[in-house]
Amino acid sequence: MKQDPAFSCHQDSAPRGGCGGRRKRREKMLDASDIRLLMLHFLAQNDAHGYELIKSIEELSKGEYSPSPGIIYPNLTLLEELDAISVVDAQASRKAYTLNAAGRAQLAEQQPQVEQLIERLSSLAVLVNNRSIPDVDQAIHRMRTTLNSRLAQQDISPETLAKVVEALNAAADKIAAS
């Protein structure tokens, strides 16, 4: 069974809390090398400022993932040091970057990974669209509210917890089979 990329754990997320941790998706969705590939991809289309790259990546996922400036700008510097990109106008108040030959070669060499990244982020956009369907949104809200209410009880018995887990697993199985 193919795992939905919107719900998969990133390979290095386990030491930092894993999928069950309290970290937000944006912190473990992509690593720095993924971000660099996406930056090269967007720079291959148009010259851009760091902020424009952030917005391009965010738009791909319909706002579900937005890289922070703290990951974009150091990676722009690194790509510039590696001669993959260069500044369009060093005198401008905001640096716009363009893709160099080394960046084009790296992008071409890693095109399958770029396509996988685009597919992962695009699947988040589909997820956002489907979650926004009123009936789906209401059902998710009802499940979350009911579950939180039940699990917030101080003296919940092991038998009750087992029933909750069983019901959740049954619901997940039924959804997966539909």
Short mmCIF file of C-alpha atoms in Angstrom, two decimals:
data_model
loop_
_atom_site.label_atom_id
_atom_site.label_comp_id
_atom_site.label_asym_id
_atom_site.label_seq_id
_atom_site.Cartn_x
_atom_site.Cartn_y
_atom_site.Cartn_z
CA MET A 1 0.00 0.00 0.00
CA LYS A 2 1.42 3.38 -1.01
CA GLN A 3 1.68 5.78 1.91
CA ASP A 4 0.10 9.20 1.54
CA PRO A 5 3.00 11.70 1.46
CA ALA A 6 0.93 14.22 3.40
CA PHE A 7 0.92 11.87 6.37
CA SER A 8 4.34 10.25 6.12
CA CYS A 9 7.08 10.84 8.63
CA HIS A 10 10.27 12.37 7.31
CA GLN A 11 13.16 9.97 7.63
CA ASP A 12 15.02 12.10 10.17
CA SER A 13 12.01 13.13 12.25
CA ALA A 14 12.15 10.23 14.71
CA PRO A 15 14.97 11.65 16.87
CA ARG A 16 13.06 14.93 17.22
CA GLY A 17 9.71 13.55 18.25
CA GLY A 18 8.69 11.50 15.24
CA CYS A 19 5.25 11.56 13.72
CA GLY A 20 3.61 11.30 17.10
CA GLY A 21 5.51 14.33 18.41
CA ARG A 22 4.04 17.77 18.90
CA ARG A 23 6.05 19.45 16.13
CA LYS A 24 4.20 21.04 13.27
CA ARG A 25 4.33 19.48 9.83
CA ARG A 26 6.29 22.39 8.39
CA GLU A 27 9.26 21.60 10.61
CA LYS A 28 9.71 18.08 9.30
CA MET A 29 8.11 18.14 5.88
CA LEU A 30 11.27 19.01 3.94
CA ASP A 31 14.94 19.05 4.77
CA ALA A 32 17.47 21.63 3.58
CA SER A 33 18.46 19.66 0.46
CA ASP A 34 14.77 19.42 -0.52
CA ILE A 35 14.41 23.17 -0.08
CA ARG A 36 17.49 23.82 -2.22
CA LEU A 37 16.08 21.65 -5.03
CA LEU A 38 12.78 23.51 -4.93
CA MET A 39 14.60 26.83 -4.96
CA LEU A 40 16.57 25.75 -8.05
CA HIS A 41 13.33 24.58 -9.65
CA PHE A 42 11.63 27.94 -9.17
CA LEU A 43 14.73 29.89 -10.18
CA ALA A 44 14.82 27.87 -13.42
CA GLN A 45 11.43 29.40 -14.20
CA ASN A 46 12.17 33.01 -13.20
CA ASP A 47 14.69 35.08 -11.31
CA ALA A 48 13.39 35.65 -7.78
CA HIS A 49 13.99 37.17 -4.36
CA GLY A 50 14.04 34.97 -1.25
CA TYR A 51 10.54 36.08 -0.28
CA GLU A 52 9.23 35.15 -3.75
CA LEU A 53 10.75 31.68 -3.36
CA ILE A 54 9.01 31.27 0.00
CA LYS A 55 5.70 32.28 -1.58
CA SER A 56 6.19 29.96 -4.59
CA ILE A 57 6.79 26.96 -2.33
CA GLU A 58 3.88 27.95 -0.08
CA GLU A 59 1.56 28.35 -3.08
CA LEU A 60 2.43 24.86 -4.34
CA SER A 61 0.96 23.38 -1.13
CA LYS A 62 -1.95 25.86 -0.84
CA GLY A 63 -0.43 27.26 2.34
CA GLU A 64 0.02 23.95 4.14
CA TYR A 65 3.81 24.29 4.02
CA SER A 66 5.76 27.51 4.10
CA PRO A 67 9.54 27.46 4.51
CA SER A 68 10.86 29.96 7.01
CA PRO A 69 13.26 32.74 6.06
CA GLY A 70 15.71 30.98 8.39
CA ILE A 71 15.95 28.10 5.94
CA ILE A 72 15.60 30.03 2.67
CA TYR A 73 18.23 32.74 3.09
CA PRO A 74 21.11 30.55 4.37
CA ASN A 75 20.42 28.15 1.51
CA LEU A 76 20.47 31.01 -1.00
CA THR A 77 23.90 31.92 0.37
CA LEU A 78 25.06 28.30 0.13
CA LEU A 79 23.78 27.93 -3.45
CA GLU A 80 25.56 31.17 -4.33
CA GLU A 81 28.81 29.90 -2.76
CA LEU A 82 28.44 26.67 -4.79
CA ASP A 83 28.01 28.80 -7.94
CA ALA A 84 24.59 27.27 -8.57
CA ILE A 85 22.97 30.72 -8.48
CA SER A 86 24.09 34.31 -8.64
CA VAL A 87 22.72 37.71 -7.69
CA VAL A 88 21.08 39.51 -10.61
CA ASP A 89 21.92 43.05 -9.44
CA ALA A 90 24.31 43.40 -6.51
CA GLN A 91 23.36 47.10 -6.16
CA ALA A 92 19.63 46.45 -5.72
CA SER A 93 18.09 46.89 -2.26
CA ARG A 94 16.64 43.35 -2.44
CA LYS A 95 18.72 40.58 -3.94
CA ALA A 96 17.14 38.71 -6.81
CA TYR A 97 18.81 35.47 -7.84
CA THR A 98 19.23 33.73 -11.17
CA LEU A 99 20.16 30.15 -11.95
CA ASN A 100 23.70 29.46 -13.22
CA ALA A 101 24.93 26.56 -15.35
CA ALA A 102 25.96 24.56 -12.25
CA GLY A 103 22.47 25.02 -10.81
CA ARG A 104 20.86 23.92 -14.08
CA ALA A 105 23.07 20.83 -14.14
CA GLN A 106 22.22 19.97 -10.52
CA LEU A 107 18.53 20.47 -11.23
CA ALA A 108 18.66 18.25 -14.33
CA GLU A 109 20.58 15.56 -12.44
CA GLN A 110 18.05 15.52 -9.61
CA GLN A 111 14.86 15.99 -11.65
CA PRO A 112 13.19 12.81 -10.30
CA GLN A 113 13.62 14.09 -6.72
CA VAL A 114 12.24 17.50 -7.75
CA GLU A 115 9.18 15.82 -9.26
CA GLN A 116 8.65 13.83 -6.05
CA LEU A 117 8.89 17.01 -3.97
CA ILE A 118 6.40 18.80 -6.19
CA GLU A 119 4.05 15.81 -5.94
CA ARG A 120 4.35 15.79 -2.11
CA LEU A 121 3.54 19.47 -1.84
CA SER A 122 0.77 19.27 -4.43
CA SER A 123 -0.84 16.44 -2.48
CA LEU A 124 -1.04 18.82 0.48
CA ALA A 125 -3.00 21.21 -1.74
CA VAL A 126 -5.45 18.42 -2.60
CA LEU A 127 -5.71 17.62 1.10
CA VAL A 128 -6.57 21.25 1.87
CA ASN A 129 -9.25 21.29 -0.82
CA ASN A 130 -10.84 18.06 0.39
CA ARG A 131 -10.70 19.07 4.05
CA SER A 132 -12.53 22.29 3.22
CA ILE A 133 -15.62 20.41 2.00
CA PRO A 134 -18.19 21.34 4.69
CA ASP A 135 -19.31 17.77 5.48
CA VAL A 136 -15.71 16.57 5.75
CA ASP A 137 -14.73 19.54 7.90
CA GLN A 138 -17.70 18.98 10.24
CA ALA A 139 -16.95 15.24 10.55
CA ILE A 140 -13.28 15.91 11.36
CA HIS A 141 -14.29 18.53 13.92
CA ARG A 142 -16.81 16.17 15.54
CA MET A 143 -14.25 13.33 15.72
CA ARG A 144 -11.58 15.61 17.20
CA THR A 145 -13.98 17.14 19.75
CA THR A 146 -15.38 13.78 20.81
CA LEU A 147 -11.94 12.21 21.10
CA ASN A 148 -10.48 15.12 23.06
CA SER A 149 -13.48 15.17 25.39
CA ARG A 150 -13.18 11.46 26.11
CA LEU A 151 -9.39 11.50 26.55
CA ALA A 152 -9.55 14.53 28.84
CA GLN A 153 -11.27 12.47 31.54
CA GLN A 154 -9.02 12.06 34.57
CA ASP A 155 -9.72 8.44 35.49
CA ILE A 156 -10.21 6.82 32.10
CA SER A 157 -9.95 3.05 32.46
CA PRO A 158 -7.60 0.87 30.42
CA GLU A 159 -10.67 -0.88 29.00
CA THR A 160 -12.12 2.42 27.80
CA LEU A 161 -8.77 3.42 26.27
CA ALA A 162 -8.65 0.08 24.47
CA LYS A 163 -12.17 0.69 23.09
CA VAL A 164 -11.17 4.18 21.90
CA VAL A 165 -8.08 2.80 20.16
CA GLU A 166 -10.13 0.00 18.61
CA ALA A 167 -12.74 2.49 17.33
CA LEU A 168 -10.08 4.77 15.88
CA ASN A 169 -8.32 1.87 14.15
CA ALA A 170 -11.64 0.59 12.80
CA ALA A 171 -12.52 4.04 11.46
CA ALA A 172 -9.07 4.36 9.85
CA ASP A 173 -9.40 0.92 8.25
CA LYS A 174 -12.87 1.75 6.95
CA ILE A 175 -11.67 5.07 5.49
CA ALA A 176 -8.63 3.43 3.89
CA ALA A 177 -10.83 0.75 2.31
CA SER A 178 -13.31 3.22 0.83
#
